[in-house]
């Protein structure tokens, strides 16, 4: 059987790993890096760039560069380039295709199966969208697992001692916190909480807004509507943020940021860590609520935790580390690489699915409650949040009006008592109910959640035995026909890219042969002209 790769499809960066023997290993990309920027760009001459190449040209081609698409997964957001409109699933599939290709080059064999991670707090439609992105990229997604759970797998695989841990995962665009019980070969998630729209990008926005305001104060020029200038400001903001994780101050230097009445204006200022902490304090504070909730749902307090693992690039921010430390009353554990442990955990889960990693049982939970809308805009819960998955639960409902022969079932996910305040995952109609007075028909609604956290709902009129079953696919998700079309597009592009690549290689080798005294093979294997010259 072929290998199953583990993919951390991140908001900012992605990472791919595979089991080699008993050890999960990060796969180094074609660019020689251990993570790949989750960036896709469309050049004016129709070329598609993914990863570092796309990130490098973002400033000069910002309108045709797509970043942080993960934030839009499961929504009806579309990326419009020329006459084509791309779903977030299709853009994510381009990133997945690159990771798949890197894995194939590394392993020297075709890769068709993967485990992909998602934030624990992803809703059903976001999970479904991630699975669809995998399919479009030509991957059979064997399992969707939660990022903090994957991190705990990477941490806990060889832990003999029973312990309860917390995983605090602050990435580029999402925040998750999970409390887990690790006991011999069983890793059980006790509770999870989070915020799907909180991450490093928000820290960048705070700093970028501050830089733009300071620039306006010193030069009188408002750059906020100049997209190219703002792209530079955002990049400088992220760079400053990262530098401030290691030093107490940093300088931001953006020459020729805009043209003023008196000529070009430059932005130059020193940003201190104290100022950065001031600007972003509310974001750090916003992670406390989910931590409290996860601990409460798990029935624990900070002192019950043996370890707190920090995951995600943004957990390197010193103010974040200090806050976690004071909240949990212990120094966070630094023994795992926050950028790689999620992909490593996904690779381990791949090994479990292949049977190469033995006797490891992973018990995860559903992050949000599920139920249906009933009379008076009420949310009737059927599955509570933090219920271990897979799970199947039923409840009997009835009609609200006399002689009602059909019911509309609005499937909801969320924690609010008011139905309309929760996310509707989809609606369906059960018709053909036997005519009877209100409250007489018995309609059994059953929710089943599979190990990926993906929801199936069925409704059955117990009087007639008539049933309706749906796999939830909200209006924002792609239809089967759309997925099939996208798969064909992706395949066509992969072949085109391969052809272009081979053509370039042929041209390059021919060019090398024409160079007197240079051996194409020697230079090809070093990939470096200087190396070939040195050898002479
Ligand atoms: P991830 O999604 O886990 O790859 O996290 C990416 C986020 O982490 C981005 O917002 C990065 O800017 C941020 N990040 C990476 N390294 C650091 C660092 N040293 N300090 C602060 N933020 C960082």
PDB file of C-alpha atoms and ligand atoms in Angstrom, residues 10-13 170-172 200-201 204 238 241-242 245 312-314 316-317 338-339, ligand 1:
ATOM      1  CA  UNK A  10      -2.113  26.392   7.566  1.00  0.00           C
ATOM      2  CA  UNK A  11      -3.420  29.927   7.074  1.00  0.00           C
ATOM      3  CA  UNK A  12       0.067  31.319   6.535  1.00  0.00           C
ATOM      4  CA  UNK A  13       2.278  28.272   6.113  1.00  0.00           C
ATOM      5  CA  UNK A 170      -2.379  30.237  17.863  1.00  0.00           C
ATOM      6  CA  UNK A 171      -1.620  30.147  14.142  1.00  0.00           C
ATOM      7  CA  UNK A 172      -1.852  32.663  11.321  1.00  0.00           C
ATOM      8  CA  UNK A 200      -1.238  36.175  13.611  1.00  0.00           C
ATOM      9  CA  UNK A 201      -2.901  38.014  10.708  1.00  0.00           C
ATOM     10  CA  UNK A 204      -0.179  42.116  11.631  1.00  0.00           C
ATOM     11  CA  UNK A 238       4.726  40.974  10.115  1.00  0.00           C
ATOM     12  CA  UNK A 241       6.218  41.420  14.880  1.00  0.00           C
ATOM     13  CA  UNK A 242       8.498  38.429  14.352  1.00  0.00           C
ATOM     14  CA  UNK A 245       9.574  38.050  19.589  1.00  0.00           C
ATOM     15  CA  UNK A 312       1.371  27.693  15.876  1.00  0.00           C
ATOM     16  CA  UNK A 313       3.777  30.435  14.855  1.00  0.00           C
ATOM     17  CA  UNK A 314       1.995  33.143  16.859  1.00  0.00           C
ATOM     18  CA  UNK A 316       6.145  32.617  19.877  1.00  0.00           C
ATOM     19  CA  UNK A 317       4.927  36.095  20.843  1.00  0.00           C
ATOM     20  CA  UNK A 338       5.354  24.724  16.869  1.00  0.00           C
ATOM     21  CA  UNK A 339       5.623  24.898  13.069  1.00  0.00           C
TER      22      UNK A 339
HETATM   23  P1  LIG B   1       1.201  29.027  11.470  1.00  0.00           P
HETATM   24  O1  LIG B   1      -0.179  29.169  10.875  1.00  0.00           O
HETATM   25  O2  LIG B   1       1.266  28.157  12.640  1.00  0.00           O
HETATM   26  O3  LIG B   1       2.261  28.763  10.442  1.00  0.00           O
HETATM   27  O4  LIG B   1       1.541  30.478  12.067  1.00  0.00           O
HETATM   28  C1  LIG B   1       1.837  31.527  11.230  1.00  0.00           C
HETATM   29  C2  LIG B   1       1.754  32.799  12.009  1.00  0.00           C
HETATM   30  O5  LIG B   1       2.777  32.818  12.985  1.00  0.00           O
HETATM   31  C3  LIG B   1       1.959  34.009  11.129  1.00  0.00           C
HETATM   32  O6  LIG B   1       1.029  35.000  11.489  1.00  0.00           O
HETATM   33  C4  LIG B   1       3.366  34.424  11.470  1.00  0.00           C
HETATM   34  O7  LIG B   1       3.564  35.814  11.294  1.00  0.00           O
HETATM   35  C5  LIG B   1       3.450  34.056  12.932  1.00  0.00           C
HETATM   36  N1  LIG B   1       4.813  33.884  13.417  1.00  0.00           N
HETATM   37  C6  LIG B   1       5.770  33.057  12.941  1.00  0.00           C
HETATM   38  N2  LIG B   1       6.920  33.191  13.639  1.00  0.00           N
HETATM   39  C7  LIG B   1       6.668  34.124  14.601  1.00  0.00           C
HETATM   40  C8  LIG B   1       7.457  34.714  15.638  1.00  0.00           C
HETATM   41  N3  LIG B   1       8.725  34.387  15.825  1.00  0.00           N
HETATM   42  N4  LIG B   1       6.860  35.644  16.409  1.00  0.00           N
HETATM   43  C9  LIG B   1       5.583  36.010  16.230  1.00  0.00           C
HETATM   44  N5  LIG B   1       4.796  35.492  15.271  1.00  0.00           N
HETATM   45  C10 LIG B   1       5.327  34.559  14.462  1.00  0.00           C
END
